[in-house]
Short mmCIF file of C-alpha atoms and ligand atoms in Angstrom, two decimals:
data_model
loop_
_atom_site.label_atom_id
_atom_site.label_comp_id
_atom_site.label_asym_id
_atom_site.label_seq_id
_atom_site.Cartn_x
_atom_site.Cartn_y
_atom_site.Cartn_z
CA MET A 1 -33.33 -29.43 -15.91
CA LEU A 2 -30.15 -30.28 -17.73
CA ASP A 3 -32.24 -30.09 -21.03
CA SER A 4 -33.45 -26.61 -20.05
CA LEU A 5 -29.79 -25.67 -19.40
CA ASN A 6 -28.31 -27.08 -22.61
CA ALA A 7 -31.17 -25.10 -24.42
CA LEU A 8 -30.18 -21.96 -22.71
CA GLU A 9 -26.68 -22.39 -23.79
CA ARG A 10 -27.46 -22.86 -27.23
CA GLU A 11 -29.90 -20.08 -27.52
CA GLY A 12 -27.47 -17.63 -25.60
CA LEU A 13 -24.71 -18.48 -28.18
CA ASP A 14 -26.86 -18.23 -31.31
CA ALA A 15 -27.86 -14.77 -30.09
CA LEU A 16 -24.38 -13.58 -29.49
CA GLU A 17 -23.36 -14.93 -32.96
CA GLY A 18 -26.12 -12.67 -34.28
CA ILE A 19 -24.85 -9.46 -32.70
CA SER A 20 -23.07 -7.08 -35.10
CA GLN A 21 -23.28 -3.75 -33.37
CA ALA A 22 -21.27 -2.82 -30.39
CA ASP A 23 -24.43 -1.31 -28.64
CA GLN A 24 -26.18 -4.62 -28.65
CA LEU A 25 -23.55 -6.35 -26.47
CA PRO A 26 -24.95 -5.03 -23.19
CA VAL A 27 -28.36 -5.73 -24.09
CA TRP A 28 -27.28 -9.46 -24.57
CA TYR A 29 -25.33 -9.54 -21.23
CA ARG A 30 -28.11 -8.26 -19.18
CA ALA A 31 -30.51 -10.96 -20.67
CA TYR A 32 -28.26 -13.89 -20.35
CA LEU A 33 -25.65 -13.20 -17.39
CA GLY A 34 -27.17 -10.19 -15.73
CA ARG A 35 -28.50 -10.25 -12.12
CA LYS A 36 -32.14 -10.77 -13.58
CA GLY A 37 -30.92 -12.87 -16.62
CA LYS A 38 -31.92 -16.02 -17.86
CA LEU A 39 -29.03 -18.20 -16.24
CA THR A 40 -29.70 -16.55 -12.84
CA ASP A 41 -33.39 -17.66 -13.08
CA VAL A 42 -32.24 -21.18 -13.88
CA LEU A 43 -29.70 -21.25 -10.97
CA ARG A 44 -32.62 -20.08 -8.71
CA GLY A 45 -34.40 -23.27 -9.81
CA LEU A 46 -31.88 -25.38 -8.36
CA GLY A 47 -33.10 -25.40 -4.92
CA ALA A 48 -36.32 -27.18 -6.06
CA LEU A 49 -34.01 -30.13 -7.40
CA SER A 50 -33.67 -33.32 -5.44
CA ALA A 51 -30.46 -33.96 -3.66
CA GLU A 52 -29.26 -36.52 -6.22
CA GLN A 53 -29.97 -33.94 -9.15
CA ARG A 54 -28.60 -30.94 -7.88
CA PRO A 55 -24.78 -31.44 -8.06
CA ALA A 56 -24.78 -32.44 -11.69
CA ALA A 57 -27.07 -29.43 -12.61
CA GLY A 58 -25.00 -27.11 -10.42
CA ARG A 59 -21.74 -28.10 -12.17
CA ARG A 60 -23.40 -27.76 -15.63
CA ALA A 61 -24.82 -24.43 -14.86
CA ASN A 62 -21.42 -22.98 -14.00
CA GLU A 63 -19.83 -24.53 -17.07
CA ILE A 64 -22.46 -22.77 -19.41
CA LYS A 65 -22.02 -19.43 -17.22
CA SER A 66 -18.04 -19.54 -17.99
CA ALA A 67 -18.81 -20.39 -21.61
CA LEU A 68 -21.25 -17.74 -22.19
CA GLU A 69 -18.69 -15.31 -20.48
CA GLY A 70 -15.81 -16.39 -22.78
CA ALA A 71 -17.86 -15.95 -25.91
CA PHE A 72 -19.19 -12.84 -24.96
CA ALA A 73 -15.45 -11.45 -24.45
CA LYS A 74 -14.55 -12.92 -27.87
CA ARG A 75 -17.55 -11.48 -29.72
CA GLN A 76 -16.90 -8.03 -28.07
CA ASP A 77 -13.54 -8.08 -29.36
CA GLU A 78 -14.53 -9.09 -32.81
CA VAL A 79 -17.69 -6.72 -32.94
CA ARG A 80 -15.28 -3.77 -31.86
CA GLU A 81 -12.64 -4.83 -34.22
CA ALA A 82 -15.07 -4.86 -37.07
CA GLU A 83 -16.52 -1.45 -36.39
CA LEU A 84 -13.02 -0.05 -36.32
CA GLU A 85 -12.49 -1.47 -39.94
CA ALA A 86 -15.54 -0.23 -40.99
CA SER A 87 -14.85 3.32 -39.92
CA ILE A 88 -11.03 3.21 -41.42
CA ALA A 89 -12.66 1.96 -44.84
CA SER A 90 -15.38 4.57 -44.76
CA GLY A 91 -12.69 7.27 -44.50
CA ALA A 92 -14.01 8.60 -41.18
CA LEU A 93 -10.81 8.08 -39.62
CA ASP A 94 -7.70 9.01 -41.62
CA VAL A 95 -4.70 6.72 -40.11
CA THR A 96 -2.43 8.59 -42.45
CA LEU A 97 -2.67 11.78 -40.33
CA PRO A 98 0.57 12.76 -38.56
CA GLY A 99 0.52 12.31 -34.96
CA ARG A 100 1.02 15.16 -32.45
CA PRO A 101 4.59 15.74 -31.86
CA VAL A 102 5.78 15.04 -28.33
CA ALA A 103 8.02 18.05 -27.19
CA PRO A 104 11.41 16.89 -26.67
CA GLY A 105 12.94 18.05 -23.30
CA HIS A 106 16.59 18.67 -22.41
CA LEU A 107 18.71 18.68 -19.36
CA HIS A 108 18.54 21.53 -16.86
CA LEU A 109 21.31 24.04 -16.95
CA SER A 110 22.26 22.69 -13.47
CA THR A 111 22.39 19.22 -14.48
CA ARG A 112 24.62 20.14 -17.64
CA THR A 113 26.84 22.02 -15.49
CA LEU A 114 27.29 19.24 -13.03
CA ARG A 115 28.01 16.71 -15.80
CA ARG A 116 30.70 18.81 -17.08
CA ILE A 117 32.35 19.24 -13.87
CA ARG A 118 32.05 15.42 -13.37
CA GLU A 119 33.56 14.80 -16.68
CA ILE A 120 36.71 16.95 -16.07
CA PHE A 121 37.50 15.41 -12.71
CA ALA A 122 36.80 11.88 -13.97
CA GLU A 123 39.51 12.55 -16.59
CA MET A 124 41.90 13.42 -13.79
CA GLY A 125 40.95 10.12 -12.03
CA PHE A 126 38.38 11.56 -9.47
CA GLN A 127 35.34 8.94 -8.66
CA VAL A 128 31.96 10.35 -7.89
CA TYR A 129 30.83 9.68 -4.21
CA GLU A 130 27.24 10.38 -3.42
CA ALA A 131 26.28 11.24 0.06
CA PRO A 132 22.85 11.97 1.56
CA GLU A 133 21.02 15.47 1.65
CA VAL A 134 19.80 14.68 5.08
CA GLU A 135 22.59 14.41 7.48
CA THR A 136 23.52 14.09 11.29
CA ASP A 137 24.63 17.26 12.85
CA GLU A 138 27.61 15.17 13.77
CA ASN A 139 28.79 14.77 10.28
CA ASN A 140 27.87 17.98 9.05
CA PHE A 141 29.59 20.01 12.01
CA GLU A 142 30.96 18.03 14.70
CA LEU A 143 33.45 15.32 12.90
CA LEU A 144 34.43 18.44 10.49
CA ASN A 145 35.91 19.80 13.50
CA ILE A 146 33.14 22.47 13.91
CA PRO A 147 32.11 21.57 17.76
CA PRO A 148 28.73 22.80 19.20
CA TYR A 149 28.78 26.54 20.19
CA HIS A 150 32.15 27.04 17.75
CA PRO A 151 31.65 30.44 16.16
CA ALA A 152 32.40 28.76 12.69
CA ARG A 153 28.68 27.48 12.85
CA ASP A 154 27.66 31.02 12.28
CA MET A 155 28.93 30.62 8.81
CA TRP A 156 25.95 27.98 8.15
CA ASP A 157 22.34 28.84 8.59
CA THR A 158 20.77 25.54 9.07
CA PHE A 159 17.49 23.98 8.57
CA TRP A 160 17.09 21.72 11.52
CA ILE A 161 14.95 18.41 11.37
CA ASP A 162 15.44 17.77 14.98
CA ASP A 163 18.42 18.24 17.50
CA GLU A 164 20.59 15.70 15.60
CA VAL A 165 19.58 15.79 12.09
CA VAL A 166 19.82 18.73 9.54
CA LEU A 167 19.66 19.37 5.96
CA ARG A 168 23.22 19.60 4.91
CA THR A 169 24.44 22.98 4.64
CA HIS A 170 27.32 21.88 2.62
CA THR A 171 28.95 18.73 0.72
CA SER A 172 31.68 18.44 3.21
CA PRO A 173 29.83 15.80 5.54
CA GLY A 174 30.29 13.26 2.67
CA GLN A 175 34.19 13.54 3.39
CA ILE A 176 33.49 11.95 6.57
CA ARG A 177 31.19 9.36 5.28
CA CYS A 178 33.42 8.53 2.25
CA MET A 179 36.92 8.27 4.39
CA ARG A 180 35.03 5.95 6.77
CA GLU A 181 34.13 3.77 4.07
CA SER A 182 37.37 3.88 2.19
CA HIS A 183 40.08 3.61 4.97
CA PRO A 184 42.78 2.48 4.92
CA HIS A 185 42.73 2.83 1.13
CA PRO A 186 43.83 6.31 -0.82
CA ILE A 187 40.77 8.51 -1.96
CA ARG A 188 40.22 10.64 -4.83
CA VAL A 189 36.47 11.62 -5.11
CA ILE A 190 34.29 14.37 -6.04
CA LEU A 191 31.01 14.77 -4.03
CA PRO A 192 28.27 16.75 -6.10
CA GLY A 193 24.94 17.44 -4.59
CA LYS A 194 22.19 19.59 -3.34
CA CYS A 195 22.55 21.89 -0.10
CA TYR A 196 20.31 23.74 2.07
CA ARG A 197 20.64 26.81 4.07
CA TYR A 198 18.09 28.71 5.83
CA GLU A 199 18.95 31.92 4.22
CA GLN A 200 16.67 34.88 2.78
CA VAL A 201 16.31 34.21 -0.95
CA THR A 202 17.47 36.81 -3.08
CA PRO A 203 18.97 37.25 -6.54
CA ARG A 204 22.29 36.19 -5.33
CA SER A 205 21.30 33.52 -2.63
CA GLU A 206 18.82 30.43 -2.71
CA HIS A 207 18.02 28.45 0.18
CA GLN A 208 18.76 25.42 -1.97
CA PHE A 209 21.83 25.12 -4.34
CA TYR A 210 24.60 22.89 -5.62
CA GLN A 211 27.83 22.23 -4.52
CA VAL A 212 30.84 20.07 -5.75
CA GLU A 213 33.16 18.84 -3.06
CA GLY A 214 36.46 17.29 -3.83
CA LEU A 215 38.73 15.22 -1.37
CA ALA A 216 41.84 13.25 -2.19
CA VAL A 217 43.67 11.40 0.62
CA GLY A 218 47.24 9.54 0.09
CA HIS A 219 50.52 9.50 0.98
CA GLY A 220 52.55 12.66 0.49
CA ILE A 221 49.75 14.54 -1.13
CA ARG A 222 50.59 18.56 -1.03
CA ILE A 223 49.13 21.82 -1.44
CA THR A 224 50.69 22.09 -4.87
CA ASP A 225 48.63 19.13 -5.86
CA LEU A 226 45.49 20.89 -4.81
CA ILE A 227 46.56 24.09 -6.90
CA GLY A 228 47.52 22.15 -10.06
CA THR A 229 44.24 20.03 -9.73
CA MET A 230 42.22 23.27 -9.63
CA HIS A 231 44.20 24.93 -12.16
CA GLU A 232 43.49 21.95 -14.59
CA PHE A 233 40.04 22.24 -13.58
CA ALA A 234 39.80 25.95 -14.41
CA ARG A 235 41.29 25.62 -17.79
CA SER A 236 39.10 22.66 -18.87
CA MET A 237 35.91 24.42 -17.59
CA HIS A 238 36.52 27.94 -18.56
CA GLY A 239 39.17 28.20 -21.18
CA GLU A 240 42.90 27.16 -21.46
CA GLN A 241 44.26 30.87 -20.93
CA ARG A 242 42.90 30.73 -17.18
CA ARG A 243 45.05 31.79 -14.31
CA LEU A 244 44.34 31.22 -10.62
CA ARG A 245 45.18 33.21 -7.50
CA ILE A 246 45.46 31.75 -4.07
CA ARG A 247 44.48 33.74 -0.98
CA SER A 248 44.79 32.32 2.50
CA SER A 249 41.56 31.80 4.31
CA TYR A 250 39.99 29.95 7.22
CA PHE A 251 37.84 26.92 7.37
CA PRO A 252 37.63 24.52 10.41
CA PHE A 253 37.99 21.33 8.53
CA THR A 254 41.28 22.43 6.64
CA GLU A 255 44.75 23.74 7.56
CA PRO A 256 46.15 25.56 5.93
CA SER A 257 43.05 26.81 4.37
CA ILE A 258 42.98 28.77 0.95
CA GLU A 259 40.48 30.65 -1.18
CA ILE A 260 40.95 30.22 -5.10
CA ASP A 261 40.07 32.85 -7.43
CA MET A 262 40.41 32.74 -11.14
CA ASP A 263 40.90 35.66 -13.56
CA CYS A 264 37.67 36.89 -14.98
CA ILE A 265 36.27 35.20 -18.00
CA LEU A 266 34.62 38.23 -19.32
CA CYS A 267 37.36 40.91 -18.86
CA VAL A 268 40.30 38.58 -18.49
CA ALA A 269 41.38 40.27 -15.20
CA LYS A 270 40.94 44.01 -16.62
CA GLY A 271 37.91 44.59 -14.39
CA CYS A 272 34.13 44.67 -15.31
CA ARG A 273 30.83 44.43 -13.54
CA VAL A 274 30.94 40.91 -13.19
CA CYS A 275 34.03 40.66 -11.21
CA LYS A 276 32.98 43.79 -9.19
CA TYR A 277 36.26 45.43 -10.92
CA THR A 278 38.56 43.38 -9.11
CA GLY A 279 39.56 41.19 -11.96
CA TRP A 280 38.92 37.95 -10.24
CA LEU A 281 36.22 35.46 -9.67
CA GLU A 282 36.05 33.05 -6.52
CA ILE A 283 35.61 29.69 -7.63
CA ALA A 284 36.21 27.49 -4.38
CA GLY A 285 37.34 27.23 -0.94
CA ALA A 286 39.74 24.71 -0.30
CA GLY A 287 42.71 23.45 1.91
CA MET A 288 44.67 20.49 3.29
CA VAL A 289 42.53 18.08 5.23
CA HIS A 290 42.87 19.03 8.91
CA PRO A 291 44.54 16.29 10.91
CA VAL A 292 41.46 16.07 13.25
CA VAL A 293 39.16 15.28 10.15
CA LEU A 294 41.52 12.89 8.90
CA ARG A 295 41.40 10.89 12.26
CA ASN A 296 37.68 11.13 12.54
CA GLY A 297 37.84 9.52 9.05
CA GLY A 298 39.87 6.81 10.13
CA TYR A 299 43.03 7.89 8.66
CA ASP A 300 46.18 8.50 10.94
CA PRO A 301 47.52 12.16 10.16
CA GLU A 302 50.97 11.11 10.82
CA GLU A 303 50.95 8.88 7.81
CA TRP A 304 48.39 10.39 5.58
CA THR A 305 47.65 13.91 4.15
CA GLY A 306 45.03 15.28 1.63
CA PHE A 307 43.43 18.01 0.14
CA ALA A 308 39.91 19.07 -0.14
CA PHE A 309 37.78 21.59 -1.92
CA GLY A 310 34.21 23.03 -2.35
CA MET A 311 32.83 24.81 -5.02
CA GLY A 312 29.16 26.21 -6.22
CA VAL A 313 27.72 25.32 -9.38
CA GLU A 314 25.15 27.86 -10.10
CA ARG A 315 27.24 30.75 -9.88
CA PRO A 316 29.72 29.94 -12.51
CA ALA A 317 27.08 29.01 -14.74
CA MET A 318 25.37 32.32 -14.11
CA LEU A 319 28.80 34.13 -14.86
CA HIS A 320 28.87 32.04 -18.24
CA HIS A 321 25.42 32.80 -19.44
CA GLY A 322 25.01 36.23 -17.93
CA ILE A 323 22.20 34.96 -15.73
CA GLU A 324 21.43 37.99 -13.06
CA ASP A 325 18.99 35.95 -10.70
CA ILE A 326 19.72 32.55 -9.00
CA ARG A 327 16.15 32.21 -8.31
CA HIS A 328 15.58 31.23 -12.11
CA PHE A 329 17.29 27.97 -11.40
CA TYR A 330 14.49 26.70 -9.32
CA ASN A 331 11.30 28.48 -10.78
CA ASN A 332 10.74 26.05 -13.59
CA ASP A 333 9.77 28.73 -15.88
CA LEU A 334 10.05 27.19 -19.39
CA ARG A 335 10.99 30.70 -20.89
CA PHE A 336 14.24 30.46 -18.88
CA LEU A 337 14.80 26.72 -19.26
CA ARG A 338 14.55 26.72 -22.97
CA GLN A 339 17.40 29.19 -23.47
CA PHE A 340 19.93 26.66 -22.29
N1 DAH B 401 32.12 23.51 3.10
C1 DAH B 401 32.46 24.99 2.62
C2 DAH B 401 31.30 25.87 2.58
O1 DAH B 401 30.18 25.33 2.17
C3 DAH B 401 33.32 24.79 1.44
C4 DAH B 401 34.79 24.11 1.47
C5 DAH B 401 35.75 24.98 1.80
C6 DAH B 401 34.73 22.90 1.24
C7 DAH B 401 36.92 24.44 1.86
C8 DAH B 401 36.06 22.40 1.39
C9 DAH B 401 37.04 23.14 1.85
O2 DAH B 401 36.13 21.01 1.20
O3 DAH B 401 38.26 22.52 1.95
O4 DAH B 401 31.50 26.92 2.47
#
């Protein structure tokens, strides 16, 4: 038995050595290692051996099996390599042909705008705080001083996940998370991110969009700090000569609340189609953080004050580039995206 096993190994290895074409490889494999191959035949014969002979023969058969398998894998590599070299040598394959170019991509206009905004605020010492897009009703509304059934909730049409969880309608709930994590230390952060509103999609409104929220909490922070910060931002983002206009407004989470306008970048406050002949463009809602919100965030409003603002990202980019339809930002149409 052992003799016939050894003979089989020799024969198999010799046959393998003689193979020079890839299509002969599977034929060899079937003949020696396949289910109906020679080695399987020998293994079947093991049953006929005596109990003393069987272990040694079994062990040898397994050794041969792995030797043949190893030799097969090696030969397979050699044959393929040789065939490739032959085909290169014959000129059938021109390895000097240039490859197909990979089309380089570039950043989306929203991403570029966001990065520029981050950069400007970073220069003023603002860190970036990332908060989740799926929020609790509590953070999105209640802790921002918008209790259930408060008429201010009408300002936000909401995608509800269930009774207590929403897709955030604004980046403001991040204020609560940031304050709860940071107190009792001062805060200077921006909170950029995606927001969602259950709104009809039109050229001017999408159901998803970016906002950048700002929050500063400290000792003796005043509304003039807010206005100065926004002025600096407007000048860095939209040009040195920019001027701001402040109007009073209302938000449940700020007191007092203001609306910040910037002179129109196209007509420089003379009046044009873009600014609807007012000369001014709205850039942010803002205000001093409401004492209730400070307290909800863990800060004593007797000791701490702060300002907050919230601004859109797509709208200013639309103004800058004369984009007339906000839906382009999410349609993924390369003809649009390649322009920026
Ligand atoms: N969250 C407001 C909105 O989505 C924007 C806003 C206004 C944010 C005033 C603020 C703020 O932080 O102080 O319409």
